[in-house]
Short mmCIF file of C-alpha atoms and ligand atoms in Angstrom, two decimals:
data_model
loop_
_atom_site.label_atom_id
_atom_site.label_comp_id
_atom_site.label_asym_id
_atom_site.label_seq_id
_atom_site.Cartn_x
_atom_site.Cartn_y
_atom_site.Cartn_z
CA UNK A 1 84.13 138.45 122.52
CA UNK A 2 84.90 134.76 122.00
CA UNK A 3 87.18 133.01 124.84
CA UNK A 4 87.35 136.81 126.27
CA UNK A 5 89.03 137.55 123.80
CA UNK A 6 88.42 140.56 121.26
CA UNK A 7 87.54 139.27 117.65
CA UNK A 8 89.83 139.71 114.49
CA UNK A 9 88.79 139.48 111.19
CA UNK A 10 91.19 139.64 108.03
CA UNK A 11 91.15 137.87 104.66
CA UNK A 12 92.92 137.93 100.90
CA UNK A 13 91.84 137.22 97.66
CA UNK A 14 92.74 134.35 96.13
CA UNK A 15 93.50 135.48 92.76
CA UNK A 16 96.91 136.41 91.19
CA UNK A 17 100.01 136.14 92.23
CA UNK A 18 100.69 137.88 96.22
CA UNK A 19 102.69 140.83 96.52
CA UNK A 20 104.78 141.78 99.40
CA UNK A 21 102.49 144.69 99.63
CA UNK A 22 99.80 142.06 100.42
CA UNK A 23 101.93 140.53 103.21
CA UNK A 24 103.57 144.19 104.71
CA UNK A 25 99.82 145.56 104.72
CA UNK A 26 97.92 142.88 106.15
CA UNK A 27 99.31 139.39 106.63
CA UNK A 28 102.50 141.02 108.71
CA UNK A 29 100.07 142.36 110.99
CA UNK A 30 98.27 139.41 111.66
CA UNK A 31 101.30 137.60 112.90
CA UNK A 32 101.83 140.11 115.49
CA UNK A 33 97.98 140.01 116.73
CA UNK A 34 96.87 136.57 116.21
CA UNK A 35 98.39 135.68 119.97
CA UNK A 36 96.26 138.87 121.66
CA UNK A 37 92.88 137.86 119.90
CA UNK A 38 90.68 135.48 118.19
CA UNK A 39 91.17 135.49 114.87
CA UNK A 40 89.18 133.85 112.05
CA UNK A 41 91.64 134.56 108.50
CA UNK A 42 89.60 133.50 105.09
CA UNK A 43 90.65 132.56 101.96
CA UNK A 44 88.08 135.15 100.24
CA UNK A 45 87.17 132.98 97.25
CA UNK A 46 83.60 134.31 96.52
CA UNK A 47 85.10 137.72 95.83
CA UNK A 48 87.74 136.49 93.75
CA UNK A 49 85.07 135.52 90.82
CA UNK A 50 84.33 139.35 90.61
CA UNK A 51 86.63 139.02 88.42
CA UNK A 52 87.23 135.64 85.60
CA UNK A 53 89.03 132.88 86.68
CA UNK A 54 90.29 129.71 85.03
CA UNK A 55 88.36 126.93 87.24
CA UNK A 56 91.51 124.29 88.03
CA UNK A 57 93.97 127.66 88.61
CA UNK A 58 91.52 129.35 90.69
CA UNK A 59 91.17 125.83 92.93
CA UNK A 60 95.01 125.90 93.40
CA UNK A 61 95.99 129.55 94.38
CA UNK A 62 93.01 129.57 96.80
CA UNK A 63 94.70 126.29 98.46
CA UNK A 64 98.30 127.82 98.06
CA UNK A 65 96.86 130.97 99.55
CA UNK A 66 95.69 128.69 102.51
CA UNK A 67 98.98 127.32 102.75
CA UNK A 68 100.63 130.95 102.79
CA UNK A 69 98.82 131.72 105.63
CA UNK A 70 100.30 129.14 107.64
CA UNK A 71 103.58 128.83 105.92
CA UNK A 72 104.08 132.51 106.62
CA UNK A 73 103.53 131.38 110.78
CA UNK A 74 100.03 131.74 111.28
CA UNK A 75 98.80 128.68 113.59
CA UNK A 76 96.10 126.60 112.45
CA UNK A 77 94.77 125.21 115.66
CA UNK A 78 94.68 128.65 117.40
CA UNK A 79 93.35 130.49 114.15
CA UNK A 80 90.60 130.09 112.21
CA UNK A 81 91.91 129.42 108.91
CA UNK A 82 88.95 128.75 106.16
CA UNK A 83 87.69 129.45 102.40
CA UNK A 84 84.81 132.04 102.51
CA UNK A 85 82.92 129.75 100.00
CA UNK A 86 82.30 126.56 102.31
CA UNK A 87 80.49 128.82 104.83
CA UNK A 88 76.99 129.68 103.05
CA UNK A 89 76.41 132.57 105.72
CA UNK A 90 78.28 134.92 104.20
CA UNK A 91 76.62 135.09 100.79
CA UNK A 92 72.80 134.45 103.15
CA UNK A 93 73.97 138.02 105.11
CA UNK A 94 75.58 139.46 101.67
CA UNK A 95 71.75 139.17 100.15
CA UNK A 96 69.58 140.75 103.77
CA UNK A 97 72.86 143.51 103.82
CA UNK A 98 72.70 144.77 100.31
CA UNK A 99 69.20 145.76 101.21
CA UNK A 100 70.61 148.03 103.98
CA UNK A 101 72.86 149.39 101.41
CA UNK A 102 72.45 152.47 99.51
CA UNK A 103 73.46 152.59 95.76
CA UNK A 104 75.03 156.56 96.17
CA UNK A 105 77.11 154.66 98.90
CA UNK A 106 78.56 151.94 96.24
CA UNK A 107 78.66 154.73 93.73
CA UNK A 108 81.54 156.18 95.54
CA UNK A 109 84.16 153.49 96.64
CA UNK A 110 87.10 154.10 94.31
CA UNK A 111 88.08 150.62 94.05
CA UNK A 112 85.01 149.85 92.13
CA UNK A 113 85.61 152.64 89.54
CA UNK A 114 89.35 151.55 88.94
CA UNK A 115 88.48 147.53 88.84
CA UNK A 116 85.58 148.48 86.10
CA UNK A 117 87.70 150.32 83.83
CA UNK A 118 90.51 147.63 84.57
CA UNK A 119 87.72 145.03 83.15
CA UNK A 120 85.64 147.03 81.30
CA UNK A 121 84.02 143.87 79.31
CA UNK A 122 82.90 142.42 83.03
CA UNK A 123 81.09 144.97 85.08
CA UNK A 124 78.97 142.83 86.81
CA UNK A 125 77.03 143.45 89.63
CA UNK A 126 78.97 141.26 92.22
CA UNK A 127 81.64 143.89 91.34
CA UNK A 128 79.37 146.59 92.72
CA UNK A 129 77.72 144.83 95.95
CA UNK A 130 81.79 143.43 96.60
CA UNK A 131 81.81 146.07 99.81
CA UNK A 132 78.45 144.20 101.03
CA UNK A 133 79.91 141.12 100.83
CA UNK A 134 82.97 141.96 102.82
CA UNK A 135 80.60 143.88 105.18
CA UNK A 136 78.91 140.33 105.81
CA UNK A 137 82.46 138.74 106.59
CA UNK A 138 83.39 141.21 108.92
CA UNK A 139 80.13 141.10 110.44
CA UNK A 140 78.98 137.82 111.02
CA UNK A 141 81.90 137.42 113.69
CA UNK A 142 81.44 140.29 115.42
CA UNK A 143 85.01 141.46 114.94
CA UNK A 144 86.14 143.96 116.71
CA UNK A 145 89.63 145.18 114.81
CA UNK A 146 89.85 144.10 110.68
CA UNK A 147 93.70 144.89 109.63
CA UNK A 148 94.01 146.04 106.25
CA UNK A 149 95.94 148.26 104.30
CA UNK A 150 95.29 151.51 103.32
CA UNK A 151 93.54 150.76 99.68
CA UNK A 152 90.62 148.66 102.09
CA UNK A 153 89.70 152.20 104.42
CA UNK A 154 86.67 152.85 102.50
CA UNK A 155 85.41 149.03 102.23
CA UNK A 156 86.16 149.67 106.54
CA UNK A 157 84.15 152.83 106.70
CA UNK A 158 81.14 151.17 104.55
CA UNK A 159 80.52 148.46 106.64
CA UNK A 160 80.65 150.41 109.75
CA UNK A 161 77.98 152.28 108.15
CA UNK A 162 76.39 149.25 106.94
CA UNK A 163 76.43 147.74 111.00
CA UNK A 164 75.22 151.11 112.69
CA UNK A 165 72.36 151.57 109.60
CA UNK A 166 71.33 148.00 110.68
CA UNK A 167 71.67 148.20 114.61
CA UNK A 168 69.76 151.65 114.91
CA UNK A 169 66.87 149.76 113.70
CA UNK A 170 66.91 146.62 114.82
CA UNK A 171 68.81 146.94 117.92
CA UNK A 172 72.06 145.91 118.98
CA UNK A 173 72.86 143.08 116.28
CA UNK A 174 76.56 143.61 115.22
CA UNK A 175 79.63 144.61 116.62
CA UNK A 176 81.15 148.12 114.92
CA UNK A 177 84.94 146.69 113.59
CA UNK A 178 87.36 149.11 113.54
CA UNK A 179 90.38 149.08 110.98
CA UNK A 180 94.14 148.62 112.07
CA UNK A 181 96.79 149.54 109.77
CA UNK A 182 100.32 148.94 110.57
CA UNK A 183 102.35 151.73 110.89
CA UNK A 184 104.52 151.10 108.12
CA UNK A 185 103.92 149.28 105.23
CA UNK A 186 99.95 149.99 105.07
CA UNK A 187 100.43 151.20 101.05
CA UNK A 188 103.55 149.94 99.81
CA UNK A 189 103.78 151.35 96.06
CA UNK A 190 105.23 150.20 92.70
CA UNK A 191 108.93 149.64 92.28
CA UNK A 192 108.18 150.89 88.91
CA UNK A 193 105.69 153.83 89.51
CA UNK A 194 105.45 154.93 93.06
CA UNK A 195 102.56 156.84 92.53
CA UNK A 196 100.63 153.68 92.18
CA UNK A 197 100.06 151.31 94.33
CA UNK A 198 102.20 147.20 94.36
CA UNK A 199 99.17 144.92 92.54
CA UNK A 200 99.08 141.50 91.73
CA UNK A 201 97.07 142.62 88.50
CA UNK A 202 100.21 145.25 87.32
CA UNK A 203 100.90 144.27 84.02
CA UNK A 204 104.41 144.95 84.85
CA UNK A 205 105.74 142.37 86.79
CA UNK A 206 108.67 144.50 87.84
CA UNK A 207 106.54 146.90 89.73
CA UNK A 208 106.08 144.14 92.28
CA UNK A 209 107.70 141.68 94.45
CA UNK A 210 105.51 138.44 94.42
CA UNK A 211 105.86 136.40 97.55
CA UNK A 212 106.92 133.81 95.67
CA UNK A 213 109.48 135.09 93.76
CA UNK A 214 112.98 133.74 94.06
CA UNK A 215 116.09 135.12 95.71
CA UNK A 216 117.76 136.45 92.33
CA UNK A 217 114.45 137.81 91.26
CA UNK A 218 113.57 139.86 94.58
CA UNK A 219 117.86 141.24 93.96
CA UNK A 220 116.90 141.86 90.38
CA UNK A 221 113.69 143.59 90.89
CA UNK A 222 115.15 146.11 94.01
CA UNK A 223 117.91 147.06 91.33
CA UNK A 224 115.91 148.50 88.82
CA UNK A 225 113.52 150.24 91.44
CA UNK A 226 112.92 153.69 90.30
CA UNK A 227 114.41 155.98 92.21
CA UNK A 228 115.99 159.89 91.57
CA UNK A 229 118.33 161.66 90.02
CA UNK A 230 120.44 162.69 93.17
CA UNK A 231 121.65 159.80 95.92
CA UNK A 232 120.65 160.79 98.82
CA UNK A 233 118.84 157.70 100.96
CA UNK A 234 116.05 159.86 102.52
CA UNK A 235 112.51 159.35 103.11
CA UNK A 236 110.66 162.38 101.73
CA UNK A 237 107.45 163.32 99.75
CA UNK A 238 109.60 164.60 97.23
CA UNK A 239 111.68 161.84 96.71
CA UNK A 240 108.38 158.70 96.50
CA UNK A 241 110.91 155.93 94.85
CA UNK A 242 113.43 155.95 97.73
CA UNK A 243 110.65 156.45 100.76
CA UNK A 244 108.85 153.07 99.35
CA UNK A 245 112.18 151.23 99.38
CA UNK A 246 112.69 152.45 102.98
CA UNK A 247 109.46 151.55 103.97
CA UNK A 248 109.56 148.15 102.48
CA UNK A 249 113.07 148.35 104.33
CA UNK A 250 112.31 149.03 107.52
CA UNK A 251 108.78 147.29 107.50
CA UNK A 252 110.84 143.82 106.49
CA UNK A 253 114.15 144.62 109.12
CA UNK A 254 112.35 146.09 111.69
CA UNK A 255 115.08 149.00 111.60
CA UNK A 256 113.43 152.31 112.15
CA UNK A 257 113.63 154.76 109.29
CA UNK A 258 116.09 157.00 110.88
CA UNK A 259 118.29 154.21 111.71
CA UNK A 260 118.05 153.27 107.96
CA UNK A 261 118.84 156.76 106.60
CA UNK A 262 121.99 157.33 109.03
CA UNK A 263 122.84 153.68 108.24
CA UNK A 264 122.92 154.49 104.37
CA UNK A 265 124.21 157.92 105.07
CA UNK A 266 126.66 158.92 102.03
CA UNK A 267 126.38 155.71 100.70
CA UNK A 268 124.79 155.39 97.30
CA UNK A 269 121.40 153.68 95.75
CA UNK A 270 123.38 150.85 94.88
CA UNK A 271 124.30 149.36 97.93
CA UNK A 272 120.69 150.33 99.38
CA UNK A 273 119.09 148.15 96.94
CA UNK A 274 121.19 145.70 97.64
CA UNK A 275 120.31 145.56 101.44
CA UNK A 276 116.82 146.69 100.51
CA UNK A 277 117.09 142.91 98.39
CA UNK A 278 118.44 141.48 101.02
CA UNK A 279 115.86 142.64 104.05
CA UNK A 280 113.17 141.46 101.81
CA UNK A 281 114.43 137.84 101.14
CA UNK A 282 115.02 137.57 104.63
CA UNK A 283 111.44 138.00 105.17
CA UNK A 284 110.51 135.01 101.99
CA UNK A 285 113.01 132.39 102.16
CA UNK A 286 111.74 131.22 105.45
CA UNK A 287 108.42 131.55 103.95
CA UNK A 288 108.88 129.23 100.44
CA UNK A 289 110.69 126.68 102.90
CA UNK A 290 107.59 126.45 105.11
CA UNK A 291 104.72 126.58 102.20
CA UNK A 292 106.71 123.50 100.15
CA UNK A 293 106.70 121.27 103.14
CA UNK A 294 102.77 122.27 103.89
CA UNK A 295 101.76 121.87 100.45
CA UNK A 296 102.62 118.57 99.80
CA UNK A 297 100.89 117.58 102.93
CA UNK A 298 97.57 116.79 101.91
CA UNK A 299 96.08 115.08 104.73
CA UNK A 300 97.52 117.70 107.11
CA UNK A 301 96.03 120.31 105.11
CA UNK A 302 92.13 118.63 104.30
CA UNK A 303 92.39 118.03 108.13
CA UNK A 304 92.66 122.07 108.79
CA UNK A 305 90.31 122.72 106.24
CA UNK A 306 87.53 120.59 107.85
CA UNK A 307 87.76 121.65 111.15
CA UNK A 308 88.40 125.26 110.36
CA UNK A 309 84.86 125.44 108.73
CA UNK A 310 83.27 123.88 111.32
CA UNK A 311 84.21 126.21 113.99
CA UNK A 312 83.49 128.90 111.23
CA UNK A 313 80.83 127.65 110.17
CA UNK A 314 79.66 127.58 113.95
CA UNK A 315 80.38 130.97 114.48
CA UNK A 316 78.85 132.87 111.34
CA UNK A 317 75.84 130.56 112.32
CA UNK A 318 75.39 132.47 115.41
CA UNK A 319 74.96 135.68 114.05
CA UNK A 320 73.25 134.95 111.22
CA UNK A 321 70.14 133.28 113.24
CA UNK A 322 70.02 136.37 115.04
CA UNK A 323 70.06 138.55 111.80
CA UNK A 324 67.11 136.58 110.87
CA UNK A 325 64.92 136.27 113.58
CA UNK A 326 65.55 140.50 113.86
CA UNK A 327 64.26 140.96 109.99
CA UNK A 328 61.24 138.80 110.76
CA UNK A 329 61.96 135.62 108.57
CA UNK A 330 59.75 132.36 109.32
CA UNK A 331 61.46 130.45 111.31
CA UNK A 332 63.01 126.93 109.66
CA UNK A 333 61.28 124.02 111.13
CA UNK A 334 63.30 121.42 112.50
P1 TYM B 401 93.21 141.91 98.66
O1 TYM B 401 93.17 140.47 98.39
O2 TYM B 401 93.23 142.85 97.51
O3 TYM B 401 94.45 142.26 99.55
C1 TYM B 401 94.71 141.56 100.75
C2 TYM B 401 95.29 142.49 101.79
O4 TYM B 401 96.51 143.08 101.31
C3 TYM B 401 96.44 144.50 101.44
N1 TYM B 401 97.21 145.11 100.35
C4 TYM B 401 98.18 146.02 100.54
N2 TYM B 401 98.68 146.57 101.65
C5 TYM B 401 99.70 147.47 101.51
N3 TYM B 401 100.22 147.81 100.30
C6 TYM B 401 99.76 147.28 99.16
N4 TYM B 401 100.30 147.61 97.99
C7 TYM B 401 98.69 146.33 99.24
N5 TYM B 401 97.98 145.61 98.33
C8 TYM B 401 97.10 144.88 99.03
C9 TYM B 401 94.96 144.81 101.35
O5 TYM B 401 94.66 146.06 101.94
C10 TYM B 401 94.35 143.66 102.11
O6 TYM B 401 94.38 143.91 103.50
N6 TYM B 401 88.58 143.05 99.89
C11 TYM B 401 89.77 142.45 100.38
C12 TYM B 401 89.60 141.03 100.84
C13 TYM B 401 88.51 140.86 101.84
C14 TYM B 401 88.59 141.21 103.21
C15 TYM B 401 87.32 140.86 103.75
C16 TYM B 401 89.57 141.80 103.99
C17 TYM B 401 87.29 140.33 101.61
N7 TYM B 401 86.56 140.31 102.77
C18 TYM B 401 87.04 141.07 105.10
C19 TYM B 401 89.28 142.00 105.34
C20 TYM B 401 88.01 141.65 105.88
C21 TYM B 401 90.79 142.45 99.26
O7 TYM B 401 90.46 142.48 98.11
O8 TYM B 401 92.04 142.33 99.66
#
């Protein structure tokens, strides 16, 4: 508890371009909490170089990213808004976790597997210990609710292990987070293959709607959504195309699906994909007005940035001198 409030803990990568699966699954959700609980949102730049990135590119989307979060309504003064990288706890509880973590347990988590044979030249090892690290994030605030998607369960479950391994034998040291996933909109697919999840790192770039991408675009991409052969607006296993578009329907008009299917009742795909188009702009344009104004507000934004990592910094600080003094390091003199 901080302020007697409950503790929420979220974060995105900053790499690629963001998908509106990124903001239905997570950031959507932590507009609707933020008010109820104290929440610390990073810019999770340490994970991102799991993976290449160009050094200048990488420096922009992670302040862009930044910039998202508040352009998309998320208050700065009342949230903690930070890059992962500035606070040197998380990596310092990354290390003293991975030695509470077991290798079968890595050897499982599915998201591994598919990012290794996504960049099979660059396995590395920071690939492998990723859960750890996002254990440590989670952690080292004591959060009490993390909402995620879907595709982040198992990172969830892992560091709940991870937090009961470490409190059964050194006593009550961390908090046990529990996921929240929105009810709708916690795995939006691929306009293009709904039997795979909306990326930023699908090669086809009409399988997802970046949050950046323009009015015509968004109306362009809804169009040529795969759908089925018949025309029947229905959400049903059997029909994956159509139940993504009304979830990404609903999820951005805050209709309920049965109010969407009578709505669309004997009308065809056509004019669903329009609305589906236009549900989803509605949800953007306010966004890209917000993010150019922030953006170009450098002083604004360095000034968040500096006293965002101090609090963090504050916080993570906390826990991690506990963590330490419980393992049985020396103590630093002062
Ligand atoms: P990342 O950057 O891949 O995704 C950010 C958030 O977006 C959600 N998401 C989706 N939700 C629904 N449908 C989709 N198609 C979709 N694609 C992405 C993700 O579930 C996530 O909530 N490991 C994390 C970042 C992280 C983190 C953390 C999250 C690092 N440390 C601590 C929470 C707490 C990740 O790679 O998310």
């Amino acid at each position: 508890m901080i302020n007697d409030k409950k503790v929420l803990y979220s974060g995105m990568q900053a790499t690629g371009n963001l998908t509106l699966g990124n903001y239905l699954g997570a950031l959507k959700n932590w507009l609707t909490l933020n008010e109820e609980y104290e929440c610390f949102f990073g810019v999770m730049d340490l994970h991102s170089i799991t993976v290449r990135q160009d050094p200048a590119e990488f420096r922009k989307r992670a302040r862009n990213l930044l910039a998202l979060y508040i352009a998309a309504g998320l208050d700065p003064v009342k949230n903690c808004i930070y890059y992962q990288s500035h606070v040197s706890a998380h990596a310092e509880l990354g290390w003293i976790l991975d030695c509470f973590t077991y290798m079968g347990e890595l050897n499982r988590m599915t998201q591994f597997k598919d990012k290794s044979a996504k960049h099979s030249d660059n396995i590395n090892a920071g690939l492998y210990t990723y859960p750890v690290l996002m254990a440590a994030d989670i952690l080292l605030y004591q959060a009490d609710y993390v909402p995620v998607g879907k595709d982040q369960q198992q990172h969830l479950e892992i560091t709940r292990d991870i937090a009961q391994r470490f409190n059964a034998i050194y006593g009550d040291v961390f908090t046990i987070p529990e996921g929240y996933y929105g009810k709708k909109g916690a795995k939006v697919m691929s306009l293009q293959d709904p039997s795979k999840k909306m990326s930023k790192s699908d090669e086809n770039v009409n399988g997802s709607i970046y949050l950046m991408d323009d009015v015509d675009t968004v109306v362009r991409k809804c169009k040529r959504a795969v759908t089925d052969s018949d025309s029947e607006v229905r959400y049903s296993e059997d029909k994956p195309g159509v139940s993504n578009l009304l979830e990404i329907y609903t999820a951005c008009s805050g209709k309920s699906i049965e109010e969407a299917e009578k709505e669309f009742d004997g009308k065809g795909y056509g004019e669903f994909k329009l609305a589906v188009a236009e549900a989803v702009n509605s949800v953007l344009e306010p966004m890209h007005k917000e993010f150019d104004r922030i953006i170009k507000d450098k002083e604004y934004l360095d000034g968040i940035i500096k006293e965002n990592d101090d609090k963090a910094r504050y916080f993570a600080n906390k826990t991690l001198r506990k963590v330490r003094k419980k393992v049985g390091f020396t103590d630093i003199p002062r």
